[in-house]
Amino acid sequence: QVQLLQSGGKTVRSGDSLRLSCRFSGLTFRSYCLFWFRRGTGADRQEVARRDGLRRIRYGDFTRNRFHLVPEDGQMSLQMNNLTPEDTDMYYCAVRQRVSDACVGSWYFGQGVQVNVSC
């Protein structure tokens, strides 16, 4: 059974850094695509970062080189630097199986953690 357990959400001040963690169980790390999302203000969640089927790491334009997805054995982290109030949101990690360099199949999500950035 695939499970993702998140930690690290908290309230910080504008300009601070914060690292979110997502610990895996029930999966083989190298066989999955990795994602970070945030809830966003629209109807769809906002993709923050991904490690895709070709193991390339890509970021949403809004991250502006401030965020970094860090894959590690058994977990992945999201290092966030120079945070602004606009980064206040609920953040979710997720995985999807990697098959023949594509991300396919069911999604598995962490429980979400709240990040608040004050002025």
PDB file of C-alpha atoms in Angstrom:
ATOM      1  CA  GLN A   1       0.000   0.000   0.000  1.00  0.00           C
ATOM      2  CA  VAL A   2       1.469   3.319  -1.095  1.00  0.00           C
ATOM      3  CA  GLN A   3       1.495   5.972   1.604  1.00  0.00           C
ATOM      4  CA  LEU A   4       2.897   9.494   1.630  1.00  0.00           C
ATOM      5  CA  LEU A   5       3.372  11.355   4.880  1.00  0.00           C
ATOM      6  CA  GLN A   6       4.157  15.058   4.776  1.00  0.00           C
ATOM      7  CA  SER A   7       5.758  17.336   7.323  1.00  0.00           C
ATOM      8  CA  GLY A   8       7.223  20.818   7.573  1.00  0.00           C
ATOM      9  CA  GLY A   9       4.295  23.185   7.117  1.00  0.00           C
ATOM     10  CA  LYS A  10       4.395  26.256   9.335  1.00  0.00           C
ATOM     11  CA  THR A  11       4.081  30.033   9.457  1.00  0.00           C
ATOM     12  CA  VAL A  12       7.125  31.980   8.320  1.00  0.00           C
ATOM     13  CA  ARG A  13       7.904  35.564   7.401  1.00  0.00           C
ATOM     14  CA  SER A  14       8.384  37.032   3.944  1.00  0.00           C
ATOM     15  CA  GLY A  15      11.913  36.324   2.716  1.00  0.00           C
ATOM     16  CA  ASP A  16      12.325  33.213   4.875  1.00  0.00           C
ATOM     17  CA  SER A  17      13.135  29.722   3.646  1.00  0.00           C
ATOM     18  CA  LEU A  18      11.222  26.539   4.441  1.00  0.00           C
ATOM     19  CA  ARG A  19      11.704  22.861   3.600  1.00  0.00           C
ATOM     20  CA  LEU A  20       8.754  20.521   3.231  1.00  0.00           C
ATOM     21  CA  SER A  21       9.263  16.756   3.412  1.00  0.00           C
ATOM     22  CA  CYS A  22       7.282  13.849   2.000  1.00  0.00           C
ATOM     23  CA  ARG A  23       8.192  10.395   3.235  1.00  0.00           C
ATOM     24  CA  PHE A  24       7.190   7.363   1.136  1.00  0.00           C
ATOM     25  CA  SER A  25       6.258   3.838   2.044  1.00  0.00           C
ATOM     26  CA  GLY A  26       5.022   0.944  -0.065  1.00  0.00           C
ATOM     27  CA  LEU A  27       6.747   1.977  -3.260  1.00  0.00           C
ATOM     28  CA  THR A  28      10.064   1.699  -5.062  1.00  0.00           C
ATOM     29  CA  PHE A  29      11.397   5.242  -5.227  1.00  0.00           C
ATOM     30  CA  ARG A  30      12.987   5.017  -8.664  1.00  0.00           C
ATOM     31  CA  SER A  31       9.827   3.622 -10.260  1.00  0.00           C
ATOM     32  CA  TYR A  32       7.709   6.708  -9.603  1.00  0.00           C
ATOM     33  CA  CYS A  33       7.324  10.223 -10.921  1.00  0.00           C
ATOM     34  CA  LEU A  34       7.388  12.811  -8.169  1.00  0.00           C
ATOM     35  CA  PHE A  35       5.216  15.905  -7.844  1.00  0.00           C
ATOM     36  CA  TRP A  36       4.586  18.861  -5.593  1.00  0.00           C
ATOM     37  CA  PHE A  37       1.317  20.777  -5.935  1.00  0.00           C
ATOM     38  CA  ARG A  38      -0.366  23.598  -4.143  1.00  0.00           C
ATOM     39  CA  ARG A  39      -4.063  24.252  -3.972  1.00  0.00           C
ATOM     40  CA  GLY A  40      -3.981  27.591  -5.792  1.00  0.00           C
ATOM     41  CA  THR A  41      -6.865  30.023  -6.152  1.00  0.00           C
ATOM     42  CA  GLY A  42      -8.473  28.619  -9.293  1.00  0.00           C
ATOM     43  CA  ALA A  43     -10.449  25.474  -9.921  1.00  0.00           C
ATOM     44  CA  ASP A  44      -7.333  23.383 -10.603  1.00  0.00           C
ATOM     45  CA  ARG A  45      -4.410  22.733  -8.318  1.00  0.00           C
ATOM     46  CA  GLN A  46      -1.167  24.432  -9.248  1.00  0.00           C
ATOM     47  CA  GLU A  47       1.832  22.280 -10.089  1.00  0.00           C
ATOM     48  CA  VAL A  48       4.903  23.465  -8.189  1.00  0.00           C
ATOM     49  CA  ALA A  49       7.476  20.928  -9.364  1.00  0.00           C
ATOM     50  CA  ARG A  50       7.792  17.493 -10.879  1.00  0.00           C
ATOM     51  CA  ARG A  51      10.356  14.852 -11.619  1.00  0.00           C
ATOM     52  CA  ASP A  52       8.954  13.376 -14.803  1.00  0.00           C
ATOM     53  CA  GLY A  53       9.271   9.988 -16.483  1.00  0.00           C
ATOM     54  CA  LEU A  54      12.643  10.951 -17.945  1.00  0.00           C
ATOM     55  CA  ARG A  55      13.754  12.049 -14.468  1.00  0.00           C
ATOM     56  CA  ARG A  56      13.892  15.685 -15.507  1.00  0.00           C
ATOM     57  CA  ILE A  57      12.944  18.127 -12.799  1.00  0.00           C
ATOM     58  CA  ARG A  58      10.623  20.896 -13.939  1.00  0.00           C
ATOM     59  CA  TYR A  59       9.116  23.852 -12.062  1.00  0.00           C
ATOM     60  CA  GLY A  60       6.092  26.100 -12.361  1.00  0.00           C
ATOM     61  CA  ASP A  61       6.920  29.528 -13.777  1.00  0.00           C
ATOM     62  CA  PHE A  62       5.817  31.215 -10.577  1.00  0.00           C
ATOM     63  CA  THR A  63       8.617  29.543  -8.600  1.00  0.00           C
ATOM     64  CA  ARG A  64      11.182  31.839 -10.308  1.00  0.00           C
ATOM     65  CA  ASN A  65      14.148  29.629  -9.299  1.00  0.00           C
ATOM     66  CA  ARG A  66      13.185  29.869  -5.620  1.00  0.00           C
ATOM     67  CA  PHE A  67      11.917  26.310  -5.186  1.00  0.00           C
ATOM     68  CA  HIS A  68      13.843  23.056  -5.519  1.00  0.00           C
ATOM     69  CA  LEU A  69      12.541  19.483  -5.564  1.00  0.00           C
ATOM     70  CA  VAL A  70      15.077  17.297  -3.783  1.00  0.00           C
ATOM     71  CA  PRO A  71      14.623  13.549  -4.333  1.00  0.00           C
ATOM     72  CA  GLU A  72      16.172  11.307  -1.702  1.00  0.00           C
ATOM     73  CA  ASP A  73      15.907   7.623  -1.004  1.00  0.00           C
ATOM     74  CA  GLY A  74      12.648   7.091   0.818  1.00  0.00           C
ATOM     75  CA  GLN A  75      11.447  10.686   0.629  1.00  0.00           C
ATOM     76  CA  MET A  76      11.417  13.882  -1.345  1.00  0.00           C
ATOM     77  CA  SER A  77      11.679  17.455  -0.138  1.00  0.00           C
ATOM     78  CA  LEU A  78      10.623  20.840  -1.449  1.00  0.00           C
ATOM     79  CA  GLN A  79      13.137  23.522  -0.538  1.00  0.00           C
ATOM     80  CA  MET A  80      11.473  26.922  -0.759  1.00  0.00           C
ATOM     81  CA  ASN A  81      13.537  30.092  -0.580  1.00  0.00           C
ATOM     82  CA  ASN A  82      12.673  33.793  -0.490  1.00  0.00           C
ATOM     83  CA  LEU A  83       9.045  33.098   0.314  1.00  0.00           C
ATOM     84  CA  THR A  84       6.406  35.759  -0.237  1.00  0.00           C
ATOM     85  CA  PRO A  85       2.824  36.071   1.058  1.00  0.00           C
ATOM     86  CA  GLU A  86       1.661  34.891  -2.385  1.00  0.00           C
ATOM     87  CA  ASP A  87       3.186  31.490  -1.555  1.00  0.00           C
ATOM     88  CA  THR A  88       0.695  31.007   1.280  1.00  0.00           C
ATOM     89  CA  ASP A  89      -1.195  27.823   0.425  1.00  0.00           C
ATOM     90  CA  MET A  90      -1.781  24.159   1.154  1.00  0.00           C
ATOM     91  CA  TYR A  91       1.045  22.076  -0.338  1.00  0.00           C
ATOM     92  CA  TYR A  92       0.690  18.460  -1.419  1.00  0.00           C
ATOM     93  CA  CYS A  93       3.218  15.879  -2.508  1.00  0.00           C
ATOM     94  CA  ALA A  94       2.154  13.200  -4.966  1.00  0.00           C
ATOM     95  CA  VAL A  95       3.533  10.278  -6.925  1.00  0.00           C
ATOM     96  CA  ARG A  96       2.525   8.401 -10.017  1.00  0.00           C
ATOM     97  CA  GLN A  97       4.033   5.228 -11.406  1.00  0.00           C
ATOM     98  CA  ARG A  98       6.791   5.591 -13.997  1.00  0.00           C
ATOM     99  CA  VAL A  99       6.460   3.168 -16.937  1.00  0.00           C
ATOM    100  CA  SER A 100       8.566   3.429 -20.115  1.00  0.00           C
ATOM    101  CA  ASP A 101       9.574   7.019 -19.301  1.00  0.00           C
ATOM    102  CA  ALA A 102       5.943   8.110 -18.835  1.00  0.00           C
ATOM    103  CA  CYS A 103       3.959   8.926 -15.709  1.00  0.00           C
ATOM    104  CA  VAL A 104       0.892   6.688 -15.683  1.00  0.00           C
ATOM    105  CA  GLY A 105      -1.709   5.095 -13.478  1.00  0.00           C
ATOM    106  CA  SER A 106      -3.151   6.101 -10.155  1.00  0.00           C
ATOM    107  CA  TRP A 107      -2.214   9.193  -8.236  1.00  0.00           C
ATOM    108  CA  TYR A 108      -1.166   8.964  -4.619  1.00  0.00           C
ATOM    109  CA  PHE A 109      -1.212  12.124  -2.524  1.00  0.00           C
ATOM    110  CA  GLY A 110       0.109  13.172   0.825  1.00  0.00           C
ATOM    111  CA  GLN A 111      -2.252  14.658   3.383  1.00  0.00           C
ATOM    112  CA  GLY A 112      -1.180  18.237   2.659  1.00  0.00           C
ATOM    113  CA  VAL A 113       0.532  20.791   4.871  1.00  0.00           C
ATOM    114  CA  GLN A 114      -0.305  24.459   5.288  1.00  0.00           C
ATOM    115  CA  VAL A 115       2.339  27.087   4.603  1.00  0.00           C
ATOM    116  CA  ASN A 116       1.613  30.630   5.742  1.00  0.00           C
ATOM    117  CA  VAL A 117       3.886  33.497   4.803  1.00  0.00           C
ATOM    118  CA  SER A 118       3.357  36.755   6.671  1.00  0.00           C
ATOM    119  CA  CYS A 119       4.527  40.210   5.598  1.00  0.00           C
TER     120      CYS A 119
END
